[in-house]
Coordinates of C-alpha atoms in Angstrom, one line a residue:
M1 CA 93.8 88.9 73.8
S2 CA 94.5 85.6 75.5
S3 CA 98.1 84.7 76.3
W4 CA 97.5 81.3 74.6
Q5 CA 96.7 81.1 70.9
R6 CA 95.9 78.1 68.8
S7 CA 98.0 77.6 65.7
P8 CA 96.2 76.2 62.7
R9 CA 99.3 74.1 61.9
R10 CA 99.5 72.5 65.3
H11 CA 97.2 69.9 66.8
E12 CA 94.0 71.6 67.8
N13 CA 94.4 71.0 71.6
T14 CA 98.1 72.0 71.8
P15 CA 98.4 75.6 73.1
R16 CA 101.2 77.9 72.0
R17 CA 102.4 80.9 74.0
S18 CA 102.1 84.1 72.2
S19 CA 105.0 86.5 72.3
S20 CA 105.0 88.9 75.3
P21 CA 103.5 92.3 74.7
P22 CA 105.8 95.3 75.1
L23 CA 105.9 96.8 78.6
R24 CA 103.5 99.7 79.0
S25 CA 102.9 102.2 81.7
S26 CA 100.2 101.2 84.2
V27 CA 98.0 104.1 83.0
E28 CA 98.3 103.0 79.4
Q29 CA 97.7 99.4 80.4
R30 CA 94.5 100.4 82.3
R31 CA 93.3 102.4 79.3
R32 CA 93.7 99.5 77.0
D33 CA 92.6 96.6 79.3
P34 CA 91.1 97.9 82.5
V35 CA 89.6 94.6 83.5
S36 CA 92.8 92.5 83.3
T37 CA 94.7 95.3 85.1
R38 CA 92.2 95.4 87.9
D39 CA 92.4 91.6 88.1
D40 CA 96.2 91.9 88.2
D41 CA 95.9 94.5 91.0
L42 CA 93.5 92.3 93.0
R43 CA 95.9 89.4 92.7
R44 CA 98.8 91.6 93.7
I45 CA 96.8 92.8 96.8
E46 CA 96.0 89.2 97.7
S47 CA 99.7 88.2 97.4
E48 CA 100.8 91.2 99.5
V49 CA 98.2 90.4 102.1
G50 CA 99.5 86.8 102.2
S51 CA 103.0 88.1 102.7
L52 CA 101.7 90.4 105.5
I53 CA 99.9 87.5 107.2
R54 CA 103.1 85.4 107.2
R55 CA 105.1 88.3 108.6
V56 CA 102.5 89.0 111.3
K57 CA 102.6 85.3 112.4
R58 CA 106.4 85.5 112.7
V59 CA 106.3 88.8 114.5
M60 CA 103.6 87.6 116.9
G61 CA 105.9 84.8 117.9
E62 CA 108.7 87.2 118.4
R63 CA 106.5 89.5 120.5
A64 CA 105.3 86.6 122.6
R65 CA 108.9 85.5 123.3
D66 CA 109.8 89.2 124.1
V67 CA 107.1 89.2 126.8
H68 CA 108.1 85.7 128.2
P69 CA 110.2 83.0 126.6
D70 CA 107.5 80.4 127.2
L71 CA 104.6 82.4 125.8
H72 CA 102.8 81.0 122.8
P73 CA 101.7 83.6 120.1
M74 CA 97.9 83.0 120.7
T75 CA 98.5 83.3 124.5
Y76 CA 100.2 86.6 123.8
V77 CA 97.2 87.8 121.9
I78 CA 94.9 86.9 124.8
L79 CA 97.2 88.7 127.2
T80 CA 97.2 91.8 125.0
H81 CA 93.4 91.7 124.8
L82 CA 93.0 91.4 128.6
A83 CA 95.4 94.2 129.2
T84 CA 93.7 96.5 126.7
N85 CA 90.0 95.6 127.5
G86 CA 90.2 95.0 131.2
P87 CA 88.8 92.2 133.3
M88 CA 86.4 89.9 131.5
R89 CA 85.0 86.4 131.8
G90 CA 86.4 83.4 129.9
A91 CA 83.2 83.2 127.8
D92 CA 83.8 86.7 126.6
L93 CA 87.3 85.8 125.6
S94 CA 86.0 82.8 123.7
D95 CA 83.5 85.0 121.9
A96 CA 86.2 87.6 121.1
F97 CA 88.5 85.0 119.5
G98 CA 86.0 82.5 118.2
M99 CA 87.7 79.8 120.3
D100 CA 86.0 77.1 122.3
K101 CA 86.0 77.6 126.1
G102 CA 88.4 74.7 126.6
G103 CA 91.0 76.3 124.3
V104 CA 90.7 79.6 126.1
S105 CA 90.9 78.0 129.5
R106 CA 94.2 76.3 128.5
Q107 CA 95.7 79.5 127.2
V108 CA 94.5 81.4 130.3
Q109 CA 96.0 78.8 132.6
A110 CA 99.4 79.2 130.9
L111 CA 99.2 82.9 131.5
V112 CA 98.2 82.4 135.1
D113 CA 101.1 80.0 135.6
L114 CA 103.5 82.6 134.2
G115 CA 102.1 85.3 136.5
L116 CA 100.8 87.4 133.7
V117 CA 97.1 87.0 134.3
E118 CA 95.1 86.6 137.4
R119 CA 91.6 85.3 138.3
Q120 CA 89.4 87.4 140.5
P121 CA 85.8 87.1 141.6
D122 CA 83.3 89.1 139.6
P123 CA 81.9 91.8 142.0
E124 CA 78.5 91.7 140.3
D125 CA 78.3 87.9 140.5
R126 CA 80.5 86.2 143.1
R127 CA 80.0 82.8 141.3
A128 CA 81.7 84.1 138.2
I129 CA 85.4 84.6 137.7
L130 CA 87.0 87.6 135.9
L131 CA 90.3 87.4 134.1
D132 CA 92.7 90.3 134.0
A133 CA 96.3 91.0 133.2
T134 CA 98.6 91.3 136.2
D135 CA 100.7 94.4 136.8
E136 CA 103.7 92.3 135.7
G137 CA 101.9 91.3 132.5
R138 CA 101.1 94.9 131.7
K139 CA 104.6 96.0 132.5
R140 CA 106.1 93.4 130.1
L141 CA 103.6 94.3 127.4
E142 CA 104.5 98.0 127.8
V143 CA 108.3 97.4 127.6
M144 CA 107.8 95.2 124.5
G145 CA 105.4 97.7 123.0
R146 CA 107.9 100.6 123.3
H147 CA 110.6 98.5 121.7
R148 CA 108.2 97.4 118.9
S149 CA 107.1 101.0 118.3
D150 CA 110.7 102.2 118.0
R151 CA 111.6 99.5 115.6
F152 CA 108.5 100.1 113.5
D153 CA 109.3 103.8 113.4
E154 CA 112.9 103.0 112.2
R155 CA 111.7 100.8 109.4
L156 CA 109.2 103.5 108.1
A157 CA 111.5 106.5 108.7
A158 CA 111.7 107.2 105.0
W159 CA 107.9 107.5 104.7
S160 CA 106.5 111.1 104.9
D161 CA 103.7 111.9 107.4
A162 CA 101.3 112.0 104.4
E163 CA 102.4 108.6 103.2
L164 CA 101.9 107.1 106.6
A165 CA 98.5 108.7 107.0
G166 CA 97.5 107.6 103.4
F167 CA 98.6 104.0 104.1
A168 CA 96.7 104.0 107.4
D169 CA 93.6 105.3 105.7
K170 CA 93.8 102.7 102.9
L171 CA 94.5 99.9 105.3
A172 CA 91.5 100.9 107.4
A173 CA 89.3 101.0 104.3
Y174 CA 90.6 97.6 103.3
N175 CA 89.8 96.1 106.7
T176 CA 86.4 97.7 106.7
A177 CA 85.6 96.4 103.2
L178 CA 86.5 92.9 104.2
S179 CA 85.1 93.0 107.8
D180 CA 82.4 90.4 107.0
D181 CA 84.9 87.7 105.7

């Protein structure tokens, strides 16, 4: 039933809100109206993902500043990628992040200026340059990572191992389902 009903006594185009239905358990709601409940659940997931994205953006800024006060969040992500995946060319970074080469070049230069990334000749092609995190860059990421893991563990301390594993599985399935978006 629509939440808007037309009254025969009112003007034909004037909507009137119906009274709210009594609260029902989610199982009962699903039995009666599985489509709207699914739609509600999908909207709720979308809303929660939006909240997660906003939180991730904020946290990325905090992590970047924890590594170095002058580090931009995107630059932090590039540093993390280099530290995790080893030396690579700038073009590979561009592909990994879907950024133009000029944007990557500016981000890398900022990391080089801070002493967190270094350029080195490619041993397979001396004309090419490889980018890699410096020992200092790796050290700062490691310190920040330990602090982040401890804080994350504190916030989820009330979750059982089964709840953590279940959430990790559902999140992985969600990311897989939306991997083409």
